[in-house]
Tab-separated table of C-alpha atoms in Angstrom:
chain	number	residue	atom	x	y	z
A	1	UNK	CA	49.522	2.414	-1.802
A	2	UNK	CA	45.885	1.322	-1.818
A	3	UNK	CA	45.422	-2.393	-2.231
A	4	UNK	CA	43.076	-3.759	-4.857
A	5	UNK	CA	39.666	-4.575	-3.411
A	6	UNK	CA	38.861	-8.290	-3.314
A	7	UNK	CA	36.610	-9.693	-5.978
A	8	UNK	CA	32.965	-10.008	-4.975
A	9	UNK	CA	31.698	-13.535	-4.307
A	10	UNK	CA	30.419	-15.552	-7.237
A	11	UNK	CA	27.082	-16.067	-5.525
A	12	UNK	CA	25.262	-15.098	-2.326
A	13	UNK	CA	26.095	-16.923	0.898
A	14	UNK	CA	24.736	-20.414	1.557
A	15	UNK	CA	22.284	-19.247	4.262
A	16	UNK	CA	20.992	-16.573	1.881
A	17	UNK	CA	20.508	-19.121	-0.903
A	18	UNK	CA	18.743	-21.559	1.421
A	19	UNK	CA	16.452	-18.827	2.690
A	20	UNK	CA	15.723	-17.668	-0.854
A	21	UNK	CA	14.913	-21.217	-1.981
A	22	UNK	CA	12.537	-21.692	0.959
A	23	UNK	CA	10.735	-18.390	0.336
A	24	UNK	CA	10.440	-18.874	-3.420
A	25	UNK	CA	9.404	-22.514	-3.017
A	26	UNK	CA	6.732	-21.586	-0.500
A	27	UNK	CA	5.406	-18.674	-2.568
A	28	UNK	CA	5.539	-20.599	-5.858
A	29	UNK	CA	3.925	-23.702	-4.381
A	30	UNK	CA	1.202	-21.676	-2.713
A	31	UNK	CA	0.501	-19.734	-5.907
A	32	UNK	CA	0.303	-22.921	-7.972
A	33	UNK	CA	-2.029	-24.537	-5.439
A	34	UNK	CA	-4.281	-21.476	-5.481
A	35	UNK	CA	-4.302	-21.034	-9.271
A	36	UNK	CA	-5.020	-24.703	-10.060
A	37	UNK	CA	-6.953	-25.672	-6.932
A	38	UNK	CA	-9.158	-22.650	-6.290
A	39	UNK	CA	-9.427	-21.455	-9.908
A	40	UNK	CA	-9.478	-22.837	-13.435
A	41	UNK	CA	-6.144	-22.145	-15.150
A	42	UNK	CA	-4.953	-22.989	-18.666
A	43	UNK	CA	-1.464	-22.488	-20.113
A	44	UNK	CA	-0.519	-22.290	-23.801
A	45	UNK	CA	2.946	-22.341	-25.386
A	46	UNK	CA	4.649	-23.544	-22.204
A	47	UNK	CA	6.864	-26.196	-23.880
A	48	UNK	CA	8.721	-23.630	-25.960
A	49	UNK	CA	9.249	-21.392	-22.960
A	50	UNK	CA	10.561	-24.290	-20.876
A	51	UNK	CA	13.108	-25.042	-23.590
A	52	UNK	CA	14.288	-21.438	-23.317
A	53	UNK	CA	14.670	-21.859	-19.554
A	54	UNK	CA	16.522	-25.169	-19.971
A	55	UNK	CA	19.159	-23.402	-22.089
A	56	UNK	CA	19.651	-20.959	-19.232
A	57	UNK	CA	19.973	-23.514	-16.443
A	58	UNK	CA	23.699	-22.958	-15.872
A	59	UNK	CA	24.704	-19.323	-15.403
A	60	UNK	CA	28.178	-19.809	-16.880
A	61	UNK	CA	26.662	-21.013	-20.172
A	62	UNK	CA	24.135	-18.228	-20.645
A	63	UNK	CA	24.690	-16.138	-23.728
A	64	UNK	CA	22.188	-13.344	-23.097
A	65	UNK	CA	19.559	-12.114	-20.663
A	66	UNK	CA	15.855	-12.927	-20.745
A	67	UNK	CA	12.912	-10.530	-20.593
A	68	UNK	CA	9.359	-11.716	-20.101
A	69	UNK	CA	6.446	-9.349	-19.747
A	70	UNK	CA	2.778	-9.431	-18.933
A	71	UNK	CA	-0.147	-7.069	-18.808
A	72	UNK	CA	-3.226	-6.841	-16.618
A	73	UNK	CA	-1.447	-7.041	-13.242
A	74	UNK	CA	-3.922	-7.632	-10.452
A	75	UNK	CA	-2.186	-5.676	-7.698
A	76	UNK	CA	1.288	-4.871	-6.466
A	77	UNK	CA	1.710	-4.106	-2.781
A	78	UNK	CA	4.362	-1.384	-2.935
A	79	UNK	CA	4.964	1.697	-5.018
A	80	UNK	CA	8.335	3.424	-4.910
A	81	UNK	CA	8.325	7.238	-4.992
A	82	UNK	CA	11.873	6.982	-6.353
A	83	UNK	CA	10.822	5.439	-9.651
A	84	UNK	CA	11.453	6.737	-13.116
A	85	UNK	CA	13.275	5.972	-16.326
A	86	UNK	CA	16.718	6.858	-14.968
A	87	UNK	CA	16.469	5.599	-11.386
A	88	UNK	CA	19.444	3.690	-9.895
A	89	UNK	CA	17.523	0.415	-9.845
A	90	UNK	CA	17.263	0.660	-13.641
A	91	UNK	CA	21.068	0.679	-13.854
A	92	UNK	CA	21.148	-2.483	-11.747
A	93	UNK	CA	18.541	-4.122	-13.998
A	94	UNK	CA	20.559	-3.312	-17.138
A	95	UNK	CA	23.698	-4.750	-15.541
A	96	UNK	CA	21.819	-7.895	-14.540
A	97	UNK	CA	20.957	-8.332	-18.232
A	98	UNK	CA	24.655	-8.192	-19.163
A	99	UNK	CA	27.608	-10.517	-18.732
A	100	UNK	CA	30.166	-9.335	-16.224
A	101	UNK	CA	29.743	-8.753	-12.499
A	102	UNK	CA	29.528	-4.994	-12.071
A	103	UNK	CA	31.103	-3.453	-9.000
A	104	UNK	CA	31.823	0.056	-7.785
A	105	UNK	CA	35.237	-0.016	-6.066
A	106	UNK	CA	36.108	2.892	-3.819
A	107	UNK	CA	38.629	5.329	-5.225
A	108	UNK	CA	40.059	8.017	-2.907
A	109	UNK	CA	40.334	10.408	-5.843
A	110	UNK	CA	36.686	10.154	-6.887
A	111	UNK	CA	34.628	9.184	-3.863
A	112	UNK	CA	34.580	8.900	-0.122
A	113	UNK	CA	34.429	5.625	1.764
A	114	UNK	CA	31.057	4.761	3.231
A	115	UNK	CA	30.552	6.096	6.725
A	116	UNK	CA	28.851	2.882	7.772
A	117	UNK	CA	29.806	-0.315	5.940
A	118	UNK	CA	26.416	-1.851	6.730
A	119	UNK	CA	23.284	-0.900	4.799
A	120	UNK	CA	20.854	1.317	6.665
A	121	UNK	CA	17.915	-0.196	4.792
A	122	UNK	CA	17.064	-3.002	4.783
A	123	UNK	CA	18.589	-4.430	7.968
A	124	UNK	CA	20.781	-7.102	6.380
A	125	UNK	CA	24.472	-7.835	6.280
A	126	UNK	CA	26.288	-6.356	3.304
A	127	UNK	CA	28.933	-8.867	2.133
A	128	UNK	CA	30.658	-6.297	-0.081
A	129	UNK	CA	31.341	-3.139	1.916
A	130	UNK	CA	34.454	-2.182	3.866
A	131	UNK	CA	36.143	1.134	4.683
A	132	UNK	CA	38.064	0.909	1.397
A	133	UNK	CA	35.593	-0.390	-1.163
A	134	UNK	CA	31.915	-0.894	-1.696
A	135	UNK	CA	29.783	-3.102	-3.917
A	136	UNK	CA	26.488	-1.456	-3.094
A	137	UNK	CA	24.102	1.011	-4.652
A	138	UNK	CA	21.684	3.602	-3.324
A	139	UNK	CA	18.244	4.634	-4.529
A	140	UNK	CA	18.302	8.086	-2.967
A	141	UNK	CA	21.847	8.776	-1.780
A	142	UNK	CA	20.952	7.818	1.797
A	143	UNK	CA	19.893	4.157	1.857
A	144	UNK	CA	22.320	1.426	0.832
A	145	UNK	CA	21.683	-1.955	-0.741
A	146	UNK	CA	23.980	-4.787	-1.835
A	147	UNK	CA	24.272	-4.555	-5.610
A	148	UNK	CA	22.557	-7.587	-7.211
A	149	UNK	CA	24.718	-7.233	-10.335
A	150	UNK	CA	27.951	-7.798	-8.366
A	151	UNK	CA	27.421	-11.579	-8.233
A	152	UNK	CA	28.961	-13.562	-11.083
A	153	UNK	CA	26.152	-16.142	-11.120
A	154	UNK	CA	23.637	-13.400	-11.931
A	155	UNK	CA	25.087	-12.614	-15.330
A	156	UNK	CA	22.481	-12.561	-18.095
A	157	UNK	CA	19.608	-12.723	-15.616
A	158	UNK	CA	15.893	-13.173	-16.204
A	159	UNK	CA	13.759	-10.080	-15.559
A	160	UNK	CA	9.967	-10.096	-15.585
A	161	UNK	CA	8.351	-6.736	-16.266
A	162	UNK	CA	4.959	-5.014	-16.098
A	163	UNK	CA	5.327	-2.586	-19.022
A	164	UNK	CA	2.102	-0.673	-18.355
A	165	UNK	CA	3.567	0.438	-15.040
A	166	UNK	CA	0.289	0.378	-13.129
A	167	UNK	CA	-2.800	-1.706	-12.512
A	168	UNK	CA	-5.069	-1.370	-15.551
A	169	UNK	CA	-8.198	-3.514	-15.789
A	170	UNK	CA	-10.163	-2.841	-18.970
A	171	UNK	CA	-13.488	-4.565	-19.771
A	172	UNK	CA	-12.293	-5.274	-23.353
A	173	UNK	CA	-8.793	-6.226	-22.143
A	174	UNK	CA	-7.190	-3.268	-23.912
A	175	UNK	CA	-3.695	-2.200	-22.900
A	176	UNK	CA	-2.366	1.202	-21.958
A	177	UNK	CA	0.761	2.592	-23.558
A	178	UNK	CA	3.997	0.931	-22.390
A	179	UNK	CA	6.588	2.743	-20.289
A	180	UNK	CA	10.021	3.390	-21.809
A	181	UNK	CA	11.940	1.419	-19.185
A	182	UNK	CA	11.518	-1.741	-21.243
A	183	UNK	CA	13.444	-0.053	-24.060
A	184	UNK	CA	16.441	0.560	-21.789
A	185	UNK	CA	16.499	-3.138	-20.849
A	186	UNK	CA	16.711	-4.055	-24.542
A	187	UNK	CA	18.916	-1.310	-25.994
A	188	UNK	CA	21.631	-1.008	-23.347
A	189	UNK	CA	22.839	-4.520	-22.282
A	190	UNK	CA	25.971	-5.847	-24.007
A	191	UNK	CA	23.941	-8.271	-26.170
A	192	UNK	CA	20.288	-8.326	-27.172
A	193	UNK	CA	18.299	-10.336	-24.614
A	194	UNK	CA	15.784	-12.997	-25.434
A	195	UNK	CA	12.335	-11.376	-25.351
A	196	UNK	CA	9.309	-13.591	-24.698
A	197	UNK	CA	5.991	-11.698	-24.719
A	198	UNK	CA	3.178	-13.094	-22.612
A	199	UNK	CA	-0.538	-12.594	-22.210
A	200	UNK	CA	-2.071	-13.263	-18.797
A	201	UNK	CA	-5.735	-12.832	-17.977
A	202	UNK	CA	-8.039	-13.772	-15.158
A	203	UNK	CA	-5.822	-12.570	-12.326
A	204	UNK	CA	-7.509	-9.195	-12.644
A	205	UNK	CA	-10.769	-10.899	-11.646
A	206	UNK	CA	-9.132	-12.545	-8.645
A	207	UNK	CA	-8.165	-9.139	-7.256
A	208	UNK	CA	-10.346	-6.696	-9.174
A	209	UNK	CA	-10.161	-3.068	-8.112
A	210	UNK	CA	-13.967	-2.889	-7.798
A	211	UNK	CA	-14.104	-5.665	-5.197
A	212	UNK	CA	-15.829	-4.908	-1.905
A	213	UNK	CA	-15.017	-5.989	1.625
A	214	UNK	CA	-13.015	-8.024	2.454
A	215	UNK	CA	-10.744	-6.532	-0.220
A	216	UNK	CA	-7.623	-8.294	1.022
A	217	UNK	CA	-9.007	-11.781	0.286
A	218	UNK	CA	-8.445	-13.066	-3.292
A	219	UNK	CA	-11.581	-14.235	-5.108
A	220	UNK	CA	-11.850	-17.854	-6.246
A	221	UNK	CA	-13.560	-19.831	-9.016
A	222	UNK	CA	-12.139	-17.547	-11.705
A	223	UNK	CA	-11.051	-18.614	-15.181
A	224	UNK	CA	-7.398	-17.725	-15.813
A	225	UNK	CA	-5.086	-18.210	-18.761
A	226	UNK	CA	-1.438	-17.724	-19.690
A	227	UNK	CA	-0.204	-17.529	-23.273
A	228	UNK	CA	3.519	-17.565	-24.114
A	229	UNK	CA	4.640	-16.025	-27.394
A	230	UNK	CA	7.695	-16.805	-29.497
A	231	UNK	CA	11.080	-15.318	-28.673
A	232	UNK	CA	11.322	-12.048	-30.634
A	233	UNK	CA	14.767	-11.044	-29.363
A	234	UNK	CA	18.155	-12.735	-29.219
A	235	UNK	CA	20.575	-12.868	-32.106
A	236	UNK	CA	19.602	-12.612	-35.733
A	237	UNK	CA	18.091	-10.044	-38.045
A	238	UNK	CA	15.406	-8.700	-35.729
A	239	UNK	CA	13.992	-5.213	-35.366
A	240	UNK	CA	15.468	-5.028	-31.874
A	241	UNK	CA	18.998	-5.723	-33.084
A	242	UNK	CA	18.612	-2.973	-35.671
A	243	UNK	CA	17.480	-0.563	-32.961
A	244	UNK	CA	20.428	-1.656	-30.794
A	245	UNK	CA	22.814	-0.930	-33.678
A	246	UNK	CA	21.469	2.616	-33.907
A	247	UNK	CA	21.732	2.991	-30.136
A	248	UNK	CA	25.385	1.908	-30.127
A	249	UNK	CA	26.121	4.495	-32.795
A	250	UNK	CA	24.554	7.164	-30.598
A	251	UNK	CA	26.593	6.041	-27.588
A	252	UNK	CA	29.855	5.989	-29.569
A	253	UNK	CA	29.148	9.446	-30.935
A	254	UNK	CA	28.365	10.780	-27.465
A	255	UNK	CA	31.479	9.229	-25.899
A	256	UNK	CA	33.686	10.594	-28.652
A	257	UNK	CA	32.188	14.059	-28.233
A	258	UNK	CA	32.560	14.040	-24.446
A	259	UNK	CA	35.956	12.247	-24.549
A	260	UNK	CA	35.055	9.683	-21.930
A	261	UNK	CA	33.513	6.232	-21.652
A	262	UNK	CA	30.253	5.554	-19.876
A	263	UNK	CA	29.810	2.727	-17.396
A	264	UNK	CA	27.157	0.144	-18.166
A	265	UNK	CA	23.714	1.626	-17.504
A	266	UNK	CA	24.996	5.174	-16.999
A	267	UNK	CA	23.789	7.810	-19.478
A	268	UNK	CA	24.789	11.359	-20.312
A	269	UNK	CA	22.144	14.064	-20.615
A	270	UNK	CA	22.321	13.700	-24.390
A	271	UNK	CA	21.534	9.986	-24.178
A	272	UNK	CA	18.755	10.666	-21.690
A	273	UNK	CA	16.955	13.553	-23.337
A	274	UNK	CA	18.371	13.879	-26.855
A	275	UNK	CA	15.861	13.736	-29.704
A	276	UNK	CA	17.379	10.658	-31.356
A	277	UNK	CA	17.724	8.770	-28.062
A	278	UNK	CA	14.099	9.484	-27.150
A	279	UNK	CA	12.937	8.390	-30.621
A	280	UNK	CA	14.808	5.078	-30.309
A	281	UNK	CA	13.256	4.352	-26.923
A	282	UNK	CA	9.802	5.190	-28.284
A	283	UNK	CA	10.213	2.863	-31.269
A	284	UNK	CA	11.664	0.035	-29.169
A	285	UNK	CA	8.772	0.270	-26.706
A	286	UNK	CA	6.302	0.349	-29.614
A	287	UNK	CA	7.800	-2.886	-31.004
A	288	UNK	CA	7.535	-4.602	-27.625
A	289	UNK	CA	3.877	-3.648	-27.423
A	290	UNK	CA	3.295	-5.025	-30.926
A	291	UNK	CA	4.839	-8.322	-29.841
A	292	UNK	CA	2.443	-8.531	-26.885
A	293	UNK	CA	-0.470	-7.629	-29.169
A	294	UNK	CA	0.475	-10.575	-31.392
A	295	UNK	CA	0.077	-12.921	-28.404
A	296	UNK	CA	-3.186	-11.199	-27.506
A	297	UNK	CA	-4.402	-11.851	-31.054
A	298	UNK	CA	-3.251	-15.484	-30.793
A	299	UNK	CA	-5.361	-15.813	-27.681
A	300	UNK	CA	-8.372	-14.965	-29.871
A	301	UNK	CA	-9.108	-11.404	-28.829
A	302	UNK	CA	-10.027	-8.862	-31.530
A	303	UNK	CA	-7.559	-6.141	-32.495
A	304	UNK	CA	-7.734	-3.143	-30.207
A	305	UNK	CA	-8.092	0.469	-31.308
A	306	UNK	CA	-4.820	1.646	-32.837
A	307	UNK	CA	-4.939	4.760	-30.644
A	308	UNK	CA	-4.757	2.663	-27.461
A	309	UNK	CA	-0.968	2.553	-27.611
A	310	UNK	CA	-0.548	6.331	-27.641
A	311	UNK	CA	0.196	8.430	-24.578
A	312	UNK	CA	-2.128	11.133	-25.910
A	313	UNK	CA	-5.090	8.746	-25.801
A	314	UNK	CA	-4.754	8.165	-22.072
A	315	UNK	CA	-4.275	11.829	-21.307
A	316	UNK	CA	-8.024	12.042	-21.846
A	317	UNK	CA	-8.325	10.618	-18.350
A	318	UNK	CA	-7.547	14.142	-17.199
A	319	UNK	CA	-6.360	14.618	-13.653
A	320	UNK	CA	-7.997	11.429	-12.405
A	321	UNK	CA	-5.220	8.885	-11.789
A	322	UNK	CA	-7.042	6.094	-9.943
A	323	UNK	CA	-10.458	4.469	-9.783
A	324	UNK	CA	-13.027	3.818	-12.498
A	325	UNK	CA	-12.411	5.747	-15.701
A	326	UNK	CA	-14.869	6.964	-18.334
A	327	UNK	CA	-14.102	4.003	-20.621
A	328	UNK	CA	-15.081	1.535	-17.886
A	329	UNK	CA	-11.519	0.569	-16.959
A	330	UNK	CA	-10.126	0.549	-13.441
A	331	UNK	CA	-6.721	2.086	-12.795
A	332	UNK	CA	-4.512	1.990	-9.720
A	333	UNK	CA	-0.985	3.207	-9.080
A	334	UNK	CA	1.168	0.089	-8.793
């Protein structure tokens, strides 16, 4: 008889936590020094956001996840060719926004044990795997990573998103349409997360896509600003909770029809491509964009063209995916 696999640890190992604290402290301290020392930076609405973080200080007391989002990213260094709305990392993100540790125990009737209990990429020790069970996930069926959602202290995590999905630097600070992944992070967790929209500007000037040599050096003496909006998610009579209610009805209907239950973050073809499911994701994404626009308006910028939030508007870019566009914006795959 197969023995039950041991429970995953409540948190990463002490050396891992120490290393993480050192890296994050170094990066955060360096970024703060650069933003306030080499540039002029102002922050608005920070007190309310800090109160939200204070309520989340202890993982065991968290009641829901937290989503923050910004636009106008300056540059991201890596782009995964394995991206997409239904990629495995999206499942992990949804589970991180939920309560319970999520594991994938090995079952001899449904899966085979991993040939190598250590991940092939990256070269780190996997604390979960053994010949009889695994708490890992793969992005392409070949590589193996420890599953972030398997740790108990990562329940109801905080995820920061870039909903435009690429570098987009517009002279009038207009936004592209938002990608649907943000809708999955809101609709599918076990409870509605807190959603704090943000508006960040100035970082696009620090690393503008039109910069000349030396491109790798950030520019200084730029004016930057961060505006935090009010929490538009959480419990209560919000548009997102109404959309979540409709989503749960779709899931229950699908599970009843297929006579099986779906694991957290896993979708059937009907929930991926069905007309009603697609419509819910579109509306949820539209509401997130409206929340960011409200912060943009609070910052003092004029209302943008209503067509800016439509996919069809940006199809006018034609086959050109990067560089300077006809409207004067700069776009780069992120």
